[in-house]
Tab-separated table of C-alpha atoms in Angstrom:
chain	number	residue	atom	x	y	z
A	1	TYR	CA	0.000	0.000	0.000
A	2	MET	CA	2.889	2.344	0.770
A	3	THR	CA	6.330	1.983	-0.750
A	4	ASP	CA	9.347	3.636	0.793
A	5	THR	CA	11.150	4.737	-2.334
A	6	TYR	CA	8.904	7.696	-2.968
A	7	SER	CA	7.283	8.076	0.386
A	8	THR	CA	8.600	11.438	1.544
A	9	ILE	CA	8.620	13.676	-1.540
A	10	VAL	CA	5.719	15.735	-0.201
A	11	ALA	CA	6.464	15.285	3.505
A	12	SER	CA	10.039	16.514	2.996
A	13	THR	CA	8.824	20.076	3.668
A	14	TRP	CA	7.747	19.261	7.226
A	15	THR	CA	9.919	16.275	8.254
A	16	GLN	CA	13.284	18.023	7.861
A	17	ALA	CA	15.334	19.164	10.856
A	18	LEU	CA	14.358	22.495	12.404
A	19	ARG	CA	16.674	25.364	11.533
A	20	PRO	CA	16.638	28.093	14.210
A	21	PRO	CA	18.060	31.522	13.275
A	22	GLU	CA	21.814	32.015	13.640
A	23	LYS	CA	21.345	35.707	14.346
A	24	MET	CA	18.327	37.909	14.952
A	25	PRO	CA	17.613	41.216	13.219
A	26	GLU	CA	16.903	44.067	15.619
A	27	ALA	CA	14.430	45.962	13.455
A	28	ALA	CA	12.401	45.802	10.244
A	29	ASP	CA	9.901	47.889	8.302
A	30	VAL	CA	7.489	44.941	8.207
A	31	VAL	CA	7.387	41.656	10.130
A	32	ILE	CA	5.341	38.805	8.659
A	33	ILE	CA	4.124	36.007	10.931
A	34	GLY	CA	3.820	32.726	9.026
A	35	GLY	CA	5.865	31.017	6.320
A	36	GLY	CA	3.092	29.684	4.113
A	37	ILE	CA	2.663	30.711	0.492
A	38	VAL	CA	0.812	33.940	1.373
A	39	GLY	CA	3.491	35.044	3.853
A	40	VAL	CA	6.458	34.241	1.601
A	41	SER	CA	4.796	35.781	-1.467
A	42	THR	CA	4.134	38.991	0.482
A	43	ALA	CA	7.763	39.023	1.695
A	44	TRP	CA	8.958	38.555	-1.894
A	45	PHE	CA	6.904	41.458	-3.256
A	46	LEU	CA	7.888	43.716	-0.351
A	47	ALA	CA	11.598	42.912	-0.694
A	48	ARG	CA	11.459	43.690	-4.400
A	49	GLN	CA	10.006	47.100	-3.492
A	50	GLY	CA	13.010	47.734	-1.260
A	51	VAL	CA	11.085	47.249	1.991
A	52	GLN	CA	13.074	45.783	4.876
A	53	VAL	CA	11.005	42.710	5.669
A	54	VAL	CA	11.496	39.914	8.201
A	55	LEU	CA	9.373	36.762	8.072
A	56	CYS	CA	9.083	34.590	11.199
A	57	GLU	CA	7.876	30.983	10.925
A	58	LYS	CA	7.568	28.789	14.030
A	59	GLY	CA	8.299	25.587	12.065
A	60	HIS	CA	9.191	25.140	8.391
A	61	ILE	CA	8.447	27.118	5.240
A	62	ALA	CA	5.347	25.462	3.706
A	63	GLY	CA	5.320	23.010	6.626
A	64	GLU	CA	1.556	23.115	7.001
A	65	GLN	CA	-1.232	23.622	4.466
A	66	SER	CA	0.934	25.377	1.850
A	67	GLY	CA	2.918	22.161	1.398
A	68	ARG	CA	-0.016	19.766	1.820
A	69	ASN	CA	-2.705	21.082	-0.504
A	70	TRP	CA	-3.891	19.608	-3.799
A	71	GLY	CA	-1.709	21.846	-5.961
A	72	TRP	CA	-4.572	23.329	-7.968
A	73	VAL	CA	-4.189	26.838	-9.405
A	74	ARG	CA	-7.703	27.587	-10.584
A	75	VAL	CA	-10.014	30.510	-11.149
A	76	GLN	CA	-12.907	28.229	-12.135
A	77	GLY	CA	-15.781	28.269	-9.648
A	78	ARG	CA	-14.363	31.042	-7.486
A	79	ASP	CA	-16.235	33.669	-5.496
A	80	VAL	CA	-16.318	36.947	-7.472
A	81	ARG	CA	-14.436	38.653	-4.605
A	82	GLU	CA	-11.429	36.414	-5.343
A	83	ILE	CA	-11.459	36.548	-9.137
A	84	PRO	CA	-9.368	39.710	-9.792
A	85	MET	CA	-6.714	38.498	-7.333
A	86	MET	CA	-6.782	35.000	-8.830
A	87	LEU	CA	-6.393	36.237	-12.413
A	88	GLU	CA	-3.383	38.301	-11.316
A	89	SER	CA	-2.085	35.254	-9.451
A	90	LEU	CA	-2.247	33.132	-12.621
A	91	ARG	CA	-0.191	35.779	-14.435
A	92	ILE	CA	2.405	35.675	-11.648
A	93	TRP	CA	2.446	31.852	-11.688
A	94	ASP	CA	3.165	31.990	-15.437
A	95	GLN	CA	6.348	33.984	-14.752
A	96	LEU	CA	7.295	32.339	-11.461
A	97	GLU	CA	9.929	29.977	-12.804
A	98	GLN	CA	11.559	32.835	-14.712
A	99	ASP	CA	11.305	35.279	-11.785
A	100	THR	CA	12.554	32.888	-9.078
A	101	GLY	CA	14.955	30.888	-11.225
A	102	GLU	CA	13.384	27.706	-9.815
A	103	ASP	CA	11.047	25.074	-11.165
A	104	VAL	CA	7.731	25.021	-9.260
A	105	GLY	CA	5.955	22.612	-11.601
A	106	PHE	CA	3.448	25.189	-12.850
A	107	VAL	CA	1.663	24.416	-16.115
A	108	ARG	CA	-1.744	25.424	-17.454
A	109	ARG	CA	-3.497	22.152	-18.220
A	110	GLY	CA	-7.088	22.991	-17.403
A	111	CYS	CA	-9.628	22.338	-14.675
A	112	LEU	CA	-12.743	20.170	-14.893
A	113	PHE	CA	-15.756	19.938	-12.570
A	114	THR	CA	-17.987	17.031	-13.609
A	115	ALA	CA	-21.776	16.828	-13.314
A	116	GLY	CA	-23.740	13.682	-12.572
A	117	SER	CA	-27.046	14.955	-13.952
A	118	ASP	CA	-28.568	17.553	-16.271
A	119	LYS	CA	-29.699	19.476	-13.198
A	120	GLU	CA	-26.099	19.607	-11.999
A	121	MET	CA	-25.018	20.732	-15.491
A	122	ARG	CA	-27.497	23.623	-15.261
A	123	SER	CA	-25.927	24.646	-11.950
A	124	PHE	CA	-22.763	25.537	-13.924
A	125	ASP	CA	-24.633	28.199	-15.944
A	126	ASN	CA	-24.112	30.747	-13.197
A	127	TRP	CA	-20.325	30.283	-13.345
A	128	ILE	CA	-20.316	30.470	-17.161
A	129	ALA	CA	-22.020	33.886	-16.894
A	130	VAL	CA	-19.547	35.104	-14.233
A	131	ALA	CA	-16.602	33.817	-16.296
A	132	ALA	CA	-17.841	35.723	-19.347
A	133	ASP	CA	-17.915	38.958	-17.298
A	134	TYR	CA	-14.217	38.522	-16.500
A	135	GLY	CA	-13.137	37.258	-19.920
A	136	ILE	CA	-12.429	33.769	-18.551
A	137	GLU	CA	-12.929	31.120	-21.230
A	138	SER	CA	-14.872	28.502	-19.306
A	139	ARG	CA	-17.156	26.214	-21.292
A	140	LEU	CA	-19.570	23.356	-20.788
A	141	LEU	CA	-18.557	19.955	-22.126
A	142	SER	CA	-20.942	17.226	-23.216
A	143	ALA	CA	-20.460	13.687	-21.945
A	144	THR	CA	-18.730	12.837	-25.260
A	145	GLU	CA	-16.328	15.795	-25.029
A	146	LEU	CA	-15.522	14.876	-21.425
A	147	LYS	CA	-14.653	11.322	-22.526
A	148	LYS	CA	-12.209	12.708	-25.113
A	149	LEU	CA	-10.500	14.905	-22.523
A	150	VAL	CA	-10.227	12.171	-19.874
A	151	PRO	CA	-9.514	9.049	-21.896
A	152	GLY	CA	-9.927	5.693	-20.242
A	153	SER	CA	-12.143	6.912	-17.426
A	154	ALA	CA	-15.120	4.746	-16.564
A	155	LEU	CA	-17.038	7.885	-15.573
A	156	LYS	CA	-20.670	8.003	-16.578
A	157	ARG	CA	-21.243	11.725	-16.302
A	158	ALA	CA	-23.699	14.137	-17.897
A	159	GLY	CA	-20.828	16.480	-18.730
A	160	ALA	CA	-18.534	19.025	-17.108
A	161	VAL	CA	-17.513	22.652	-16.899
A	162	TYR	CA	-13.975	23.222	-18.184
A	163	THR	CA	-11.508	26.099	-17.925
A	164	GLU	CA	-8.523	25.378	-20.121
A	165	SER	CA	-6.450	28.299	-18.786
A	166	ASP	CA	-6.384	26.974	-15.203
A	167	GLY	CA	-3.201	25.378	-13.925
A	168	ARG	CA	-1.446	23.144	-11.457
A	169	ALA	CA	1.846	23.320	-9.536
A	170	GLU	CA	3.803	21.377	-6.918
A	171	PRO	CA	3.109	22.538	-3.330
A	172	HIS	CA	6.324	21.055	-1.903
A	173	LYS	CA	8.326	23.180	-4.367
A	174	ALA	CA	6.444	26.462	-4.754
A	175	ALA	CA	6.467	28.254	-1.380
A	176	PRO	CA	10.087	27.244	-0.578
A	177	ALA	CA	11.162	28.568	-4.001
A	178	ILE	CA	9.354	31.879	-3.405
A	179	ALA	CA	10.946	32.122	0.078
A	180	ARG	CA	14.428	31.698	-1.422
A	181	ALA	CA	13.622	34.323	-4.078
A	182	ALA	CA	12.486	36.688	-1.294
A	183	GLN	CA	15.801	36.113	0.501
A	184	ARG	CA	17.765	36.886	-2.659
A	185	ALA	CA	15.733	40.097	-2.987
A	186	GLY	CA	16.780	41.123	0.544
A	187	ALA	CA	14.129	39.628	2.837
A	188	THR	CA	15.148	37.912	6.093
A	189	ILE	CA	13.402	34.525	6.467
A	190	LEU	CA	13.577	33.004	9.966
A	191	THR	CA	12.387	29.440	10.609
A	192	SER	CA	11.939	27.731	13.971
A	193	CYS	CA	11.240	31.239	15.245
A	194	ALA	CA	7.792	31.549	16.824
A	195	VAL	CA	6.245	34.967	17.331
A	196	ARG	CA	4.765	35.028	20.846
A	197	GLY	CA	3.044	38.396	20.754
A	198	LEU	CA	3.267	42.093	19.970
A	199	GLU	CA	4.510	45.166	21.772
A	200	THR	CA	2.709	48.471	21.347
A	201	SER	CA	3.685	52.040	21.901
A	202	GLY	CA	1.076	54.767	22.156
A	203	GLY	CA	-1.535	52.188	21.101
A	204	ALA	CA	0.242	51.320	17.827
A	205	VAL	CA	2.306	48.231	17.028
A	206	SER	CA	5.991	48.787	17.786
A	207	ALA	CA	7.577	45.293	17.877
A	208	VAL	CA	7.081	41.553	17.725
A	209	VAL	CA	8.324	39.366	20.556
A	210	THR	CA	9.749	36.078	19.267
A	211	GLU	CA	11.165	33.101	21.153
A	212	HIS	CA	14.650	34.332	20.138
A	213	GLY	CA	14.238	38.013	20.937
A	214	THR	CA	12.350	41.165	20.015
A	215	ILE	CA	12.260	42.755	16.557
A	216	SER	CA	11.045	46.339	16.463
A	217	ALA	CA	8.700	47.096	13.567
A	218	PRO	CA	5.845	49.551	12.975
A	219	THR	CA	3.953	47.114	10.715
A	220	VAL	CA	3.082	43.462	11.388
A	221	LEU	CA	1.152	41.054	9.164
A	222	CYS	CA	-0.386	37.902	10.637
A	223	ALA	CA	-0.492	35.287	7.855
A	224	ALA	CA	-0.413	32.320	10.209
A	225	GLY	CA	-2.979	30.071	8.531
A	226	ALA	CA	-4.754	27.777	10.981
A	227	TRP	CA	-2.996	29.550	13.901
A	228	SER	CA	-4.169	33.083	13.066
A	229	SER	CA	-7.382	33.049	15.094
A	230	MET	CA	-5.610	31.879	18.250
A	231	PHE	CA	-2.792	34.428	17.869
A	232	CYS	CA	-5.249	37.268	17.268
A	233	ARG	CA	-7.441	36.209	20.179
A	234	SER	CA	-4.462	36.624	22.515
A	235	LEU	CA	-4.414	40.297	21.387
A	236	GLY	CA	-8.145	40.717	21.985
A	237	VAL	CA	-8.959	40.508	18.266
A	238	GLY	CA	-11.757	38.170	17.117
A	239	VAL	CA	-11.043	36.293	13.880
A	240	PRO	CA	-13.818	33.818	12.980
A	241	GLN	CA	-11.993	30.783	11.704
A	242	LEU	CA	-12.558	27.033	11.916
A	243	LYS	CA	-10.357	24.141	10.829
A	244	VAL	CA	-11.193	21.346	8.414
A	245	ARG	CA	-8.972	18.278	8.030
A	246	GLY	CA	-8.264	17.110	4.497
A	247	THR	CA	-6.649	13.742	3.714
A	248	VAL	CA	-4.570	13.573	0.531
A	249	ALA	CA	-2.580	10.842	-1.223
A	250	ARG	CA	-0.420	10.414	-4.279
A	251	THR	CA	0.251	7.542	-6.599
A	252	ALA	CA	3.401	6.290	-8.237
A	253	PRO	CA	3.872	7.467	-11.848
A	254	CYS	CA	1.095	5.929	-13.936
A	255	ALA	CA	-0.704	5.918	-17.283
A	256	ASN	CA	-1.553	9.438	-18.425
A	257	VAL	CA	-5.286	9.496	-17.743
A	258	LEU	CA	-5.521	13.248	-17.177
A	259	GLU	CA	-3.390	16.317	-17.899
A	260	GLY	CA	-4.867	18.854	-15.479
A	261	ASN	CA	-7.262	18.875	-12.523
A	262	LEU	CA	-10.579	17.053	-12.239
A	263	PHE	CA	-13.163	17.347	-9.494
A	264	ASP	CA	-15.853	14.703	-9.293
A	265	GLU	CA	-18.108	13.623	-6.442
A	266	ARG	CA	-15.777	10.644	-6.038
A	267	LEU	CA	-12.331	12.250	-6.228
A	268	GLY	CA	-10.372	15.434	-6.662
A	269	ILE	CA	-7.502	14.456	-8.986
A	270	ARG	CA	-4.461	16.353	-10.218
A	271	ARG	CA	-1.768	15.147	-12.534
A	272	ARG	CA	1.635	15.582	-10.928
A	273	GLN	CA	4.859	16.733	-12.505
A	274	ASP	CA	6.410	13.336	-11.654
A	275	GLY	CA	3.760	11.507	-13.691
A	276	GLY	CA	1.719	10.346	-10.707
A	277	LEU	CA	-1.603	11.683	-9.444
A	278	THR	CA	-2.483	13.669	-6.324
A	279	LEU	CA	-5.809	12.383	-4.982
A	280	ALA	CA	-8.377	13.559	-2.457
A	281	HIS	CA	-11.868	12.297	-1.642
A	282	GLY	CA	-14.540	14.239	-3.537
A	283	THR	CA	-17.119	14.208	-0.760
A	284	VAL	CA	-15.388	14.174	2.622
A	285	LEU	CA	-14.347	17.178	4.704
A	286	GLN	CA	-13.670	16.411	8.358
A	287	HIS	CA	-14.265	19.050	11.027
A	288	PRO	CA	-13.108	18.164	14.526
A	289	ILE	CA	-15.431	20.034	16.909
A	290	THR	CA	-13.568	22.377	19.274
A	291	PRO	CA	-14.549	25.280	21.554
A	292	SER	CA	-14.041	27.535	18.472
A	293	THR	CA	-16.898	25.670	16.771
A	294	PHE	CA	-19.204	27.033	19.471
A	295	ARG	CA	-17.523	30.444	19.599
A	296	TRP	CA	-17.951	31.065	15.864
A	297	GLY	CA	-20.536	28.473	14.845
A	298	PHE	CA	-23.359	30.952	14.300
A	299	LYS	CA	-21.385	32.851	11.659
A	300	PHE	CA	-20.597	29.574	9.873
A	301	ILE	CA	-24.222	28.417	9.519
A	302	PRO	CA	-24.537	29.479	5.827
A	303	ALA	CA	-21.289	27.667	4.939
A	304	LEU	CA	-22.240	24.594	6.982
A	305	MET	CA	-25.618	24.372	5.238
A	306	GLN	CA	-23.820	24.456	1.900
A	307	GLU	CA	-21.302	21.755	2.899
A	308	LEU	CA	-23.774	19.525	4.783
A	309	LYS	CA	-23.445	16.617	2.348
A	310	VAL	CA	-19.658	16.471	2.572
A	311	LEU	CA	-18.971	17.544	6.152
A	312	ARG	CA	-18.090	14.886	8.732
A	313	LEU	CA	-18.105	16.142	12.320
A	314	SER	CA	-16.110	14.446	15.038
A	315	LEU	CA	-15.608	15.058	18.746
A	316	GLY	CA	-12.296	13.913	20.158
A	317	LYS	CA	-8.905	14.951	21.439
A	318	GLU	CA	-8.900	18.198	19.415
A	319	PHE	CA	-11.747	19.538	21.588
A	320	PHE	CA	-9.824	18.992	24.806
A	321	GLU	CA	-6.507	20.167	23.353
A	322	GLU	CA	-8.070	23.497	22.411
A	323	TRP	CA	-10.043	23.646	25.669
A	324	ARG	CA	-6.758	23.454	27.579
A	325	GLN	CA	-5.086	26.151	25.436
A	326	PRO	CA	-4.688	29.402	27.348
A	327	ALA	CA	-6.344	32.450	25.770
A	328	THR	CA	-3.307	34.586	26.620
A	329	TRP	CA	0.245	33.785	27.730
A	330	ASP	CA	3.441	35.353	29.041
A	331	LEU	CA	5.755	36.496	26.272
A	332	ASP	CA	8.870	35.465	28.202
A	333	ALA	CA	7.940	31.768	28.483
A	334	VAL	CA	7.268	28.916	26.041
A	335	THR	CA	3.965	29.430	24.189
A	336	PRO	CA	1.595	27.056	22.349
A	337	PHE	CA	3.407	27.929	19.095
A	338	GLU	CA	6.657	26.337	20.258
A	339	LYS	CA	4.863	23.358	21.760
A	340	THR	CA	3.413	22.462	18.357
A	341	ARG	CA	5.880	23.542	15.683
A	342	VAL	CA	3.967	21.852	12.901
A	343	LEU	CA	0.278	21.047	12.728
A	344	ASN	CA	0.560	17.496	11.415
A	345	PRO	CA	-2.751	15.619	11.622
A	346	GLU	CA	-2.963	11.919	10.816
A	347	PRO	CA	-4.532	11.077	7.459
A	348	SER	CA	-7.830	9.233	7.852
A	349	ALA	CA	-7.499	5.505	7.082
A	350	LYS	CA	-11.184	5.374	6.180
A	351	VAL	CA	-10.867	8.260	3.713
A	352	LEU	CA	-7.753	6.646	2.183
A	353	ARG	CA	-9.709	3.418	1.633
A	354	GLY	CA	-12.404	5.492	-0.063
A	355	ILE	CA	-9.822	7.199	-2.279
A	356	ARG	CA	-8.372	3.851	-3.358
A	357	LYS	CA	-11.798	2.379	-4.068
A	358	ASN	CA	-12.967	5.422	-6.035
A	359	LEU	CA	-9.768	5.574	-8.085
A	360	ASP	CA	-10.264	1.941	-9.129
A	361	ILE	CA	-13.902	2.627	-10.080
A	362	MET	CA	-13.060	5.752	-12.082
A	363	PHE	CA	-9.904	4.429	-13.740
A	364	PRO	CA	-9.913	0.605	-13.737
A	365	GLN	CA	-6.571	0.610	-15.605
A	366	LEU	CA	-4.940	2.148	-12.491
A	367	ALA	CA	-5.987	-0.688	-10.167
A	368	ASP	CA	-2.351	-1.842	-9.943
A	369	THR	CA	-0.913	1.655	-9.468
A	370	PRO	CA	0.201	1.931	-5.840
A	371	ILE	CA	-0.535	4.843	-3.529
A	372	VAL	CA	2.957	5.726	-2.326
A	373	GLU	CA	2.412	8.581	0.133
A	374	SER	CA	-0.470	9.986	2.129
A	375	TRP	CA	-0.816	12.945	4.466
A	376	ALA	CA	-3.376	15.277	6.017
A	377	GLY	CA	-3.559	19.014	6.519
A	378	MET	CA	-5.652	21.493	8.454
A	379	VAL	CA	-7.405	23.965	6.173
A	380	GLU	CA	-8.425	27.149	7.943
A	381	THR	CA	-11.745	28.453	6.697
A	382	SER	CA	-13.731	31.659	7.078
A	383	PRO	CA	-17.535	31.891	7.416
A	384	ASP	CA	-18.002	32.866	3.738
A	385	VAL	CA	-15.131	30.729	2.427
A	386	VAL	CA	-13.043	33.665	1.179
A	387	PRO	CA	-10.020	35.185	2.928
A	388	MET	CA	-9.855	37.952	5.495
A	389	ILE	CA	-7.279	40.534	4.412
A	390	GLY	CA	-6.812	44.012	5.819
A	391	PRO	CA	-5.899	46.223	8.739
A	392	VAL	CA	-7.220	45.298	12.187
A	393	GLU	CA	-9.382	48.051	13.647
A	394	GLY	CA	-8.117	49.496	16.901
A	395	LYS	CA	-4.599	48.039	16.386
A	396	PRO	CA	-2.741	50.542	14.182
A	397	GLY	CA	0.078	48.797	12.294
A	398	PHE	CA	-1.435	45.295	12.645
A	399	TYR	CA	-2.826	43.528	9.561
A	400	ILE	CA	-4.149	40.053	8.843
A	401	ALA	CA	-4.241	37.761	5.814
A	402	THR	CA	-5.912	34.495	6.747
A	403	GLY	CA	-8.967	32.280	6.220
A	404	PHE	CA	-8.019	31.323	2.667
A	405	SER	CA	-10.339	28.299	3.001
A	406	GLY	CA	-8.297	25.912	0.873
A	407	HIS	CA	-7.785	28.418	-1.957
A	408	GLY	CA	-4.545	29.893	-0.623
A	409	PHE	CA	-2.103	27.952	-2.779
A	410	GLY	CA	-3.474	29.201	-6.094
A	411	LEU	CA	-4.199	32.665	-4.723
A	412	GLY	CA	-0.890	32.969	-2.848
A	413	PRO	CA	1.262	34.919	-5.332
A	414	GLY	CA	-1.595	37.282	-6.258
A	415	ALA	CA	-2.457	37.737	-2.584
A	416	GLY	CA	1.202	38.493	-1.856
A	417	LYS	CA	1.201	41.237	-4.472
A	418	ALA	CA	-2.084	42.738	-3.188
A	419	ILE	CA	-1.000	42.581	0.479
A	420	ALA	CA	2.415	44.137	-0.282
A	421	GLY	CA	0.493	46.923	-2.031
A	422	MET	CA	-1.746	47.377	1.004
A	423	LEU	CA	1.224	47.546	3.402
A	424	THR	CA	3.139	50.078	1.274
A	425	ASN	CA	0.053	51.995	0.182
A	426	THR	CA	0.678	51.343	-3.512
A	427	ASP	CA	-2.129	50.526	-5.934
A	428	THR	CA	-1.941	46.994	-7.351
A	429	GLY	CA	-5.265	47.209	-9.177
A	430	ILE	CA	-6.599	44.388	-6.958
A	431	ASP	CA	-9.537	45.434	-4.771
A	432	ILE	CA	-9.220	43.847	-1.333
A	433	ALA	CA	-11.845	46.016	0.373
A	434	PRO	CA	-14.526	43.240	0.161
A	435	LEU	CA	-12.156	40.937	2.090
A	436	ARG	CA	-11.921	43.144	5.206
A	437	LEU	CA	-12.282	41.379	8.567
A	438	GLY	CA	-15.068	43.777	9.604
A	439	ARG	CA	-17.556	42.216	7.181
A	440	PHE	CA	-18.259	39.549	9.807
A	441	PHE	CA	-19.031	42.083	12.523
A	442	ASP	CA	-20.810	44.992	10.789
A	443	GLY	CA	-24.065	43.241	9.931
A	444	SER	CA	-23.104	42.440	6.304
A	445	PRO	CA	-24.885	39.288	5.115
A	446	ILE	CA	-22.588	36.243	5.142
A	447	LYS	CA	-22.949	34.616	1.735
A	448	PRO	CA	-20.547	31.882	0.635
A	449	GLN	CA	-20.373	31.718	-3.194
A	450	SER	CA	-17.863	28.908	-3.494
A	451	THR	CA	-16.721	25.876	-1.510
A	452	ILE	CA	-13.711	24.820	0.553
C-alpha cells in the first residue's frame, strides 16, 4: 500500500530538521508572521520594493497547508471577490519559474468539474455567466467531449464545466522557491522562530516578541494560517476561523489518464509533474469540533448548510486540546506555538480506503498503481469561504491575511502582491476592500459563493 522509495517527496517540507536563526535582526519595516505561500509571497513582493522585511515561521516554510494542498491553481468556480486576485495570481504563476529561477511545476493544463445529472449541469450556468464577465474562457462539455478529454475513465457523467487556462503546480516546491527568491531580494526569512506576541507604543504596534528576541517594527502582518485566530485572540482581536482536516494521497507514476485537474463527487484528482496523481476524496471534509466551533458556529451556519453533504463532524482529542489552550500567555515563556511547531494531523485511514476504491472505479486501468504517500492538513476556513485581508481596527500597524479556506495555494502569489500593495500603500489594481475582517461584525450578510 505504501512503498518507501517515494514516500517522503511531499512530507520533505515538514519532516526536515528544524533550523533556528543564527542571528536575529533588531528591526524591520514589516514583520510577517507565518511562512506559508501567502506570507512568503508577500515578503517577496515587499523585498522587491526595497522594503526591509522579516518573516518569522515557528516551524518550516510550507510546513503546514501550503505544502499539503492539492496543488490546484484555478479561477474556475471562485467567489467573485477572489477573481481579480486570482487572475493576477495566474499571471504571476506563469512567470514564477523565470522570476525565481526555480522550477515550481506550474503548467496550465485545465480544470474540470464534472456533473452527474442535467440538473447539476445547469448549476454551472451561473459560473459560465460570471466567467464571461471577466473574460475567462470557461465552457460546458458534453459527456462525449468529457470522454475525449479524460480518456480511459469509466465515468458516466452528464458532462462538465472546463476552464482550459487553469493550472497546477507542486506545493512542496512552490512556497520554498518563493521564500528563497524573497531572501535573494533582501528579505530575512527566519524558521523555527515563533512569534509570541506584539509590543505596542502609544496604542500602535511597535515590535514583535519572538522566542529568540524582540524585533522592532511599525507594521506586522499575521499570515499564520490555521494559527491566526488563536494568535489574534491573545491580542483581543476576534477572527472567525474554523479548521477542516483534508486527507490527501499520491500515486506512483502511472498511465496518463488526465493532464490537469478534475473534481468529481468521487475524487479530486491532479496530474503531478512526476507523472503520478495527487488524490483527495470528492465528498469528505472532516471538522473536529472544538470550543471555536461554538464560539464562531453561528457565523458559519450558511457555509455549513452548503457543505452539509460532505462535512463529517467528530468530537475527540482536538476539543480537549483546544479547551486546555490558554487564551493569553506570558511572552517570556514557552507558548503554544513552540509546543506544536507543525500542525501534522494523521490522514484518515477510512478516507484513504475510499480514495483507493474510487480511483479503481473511475480508472480501472490504475488498479495496480500503488498509492505511495499519504498525508493530512488542516485547512483554515472563514464563514463565507473567502479570505480575510486588511488592517485590524483598533490596532494601528497590525494587519491580517488568513482564512483562505483551501484556496490559498493558487491565490498565494496574487495575494502576496495585493498585500504588499496594502502595506506600502501602492495601488496593485486588486480590490481587497470586500475581504476586510469587519464584514463579519458589521451586519453584512454572510454569503458563501464557493466551496472549501
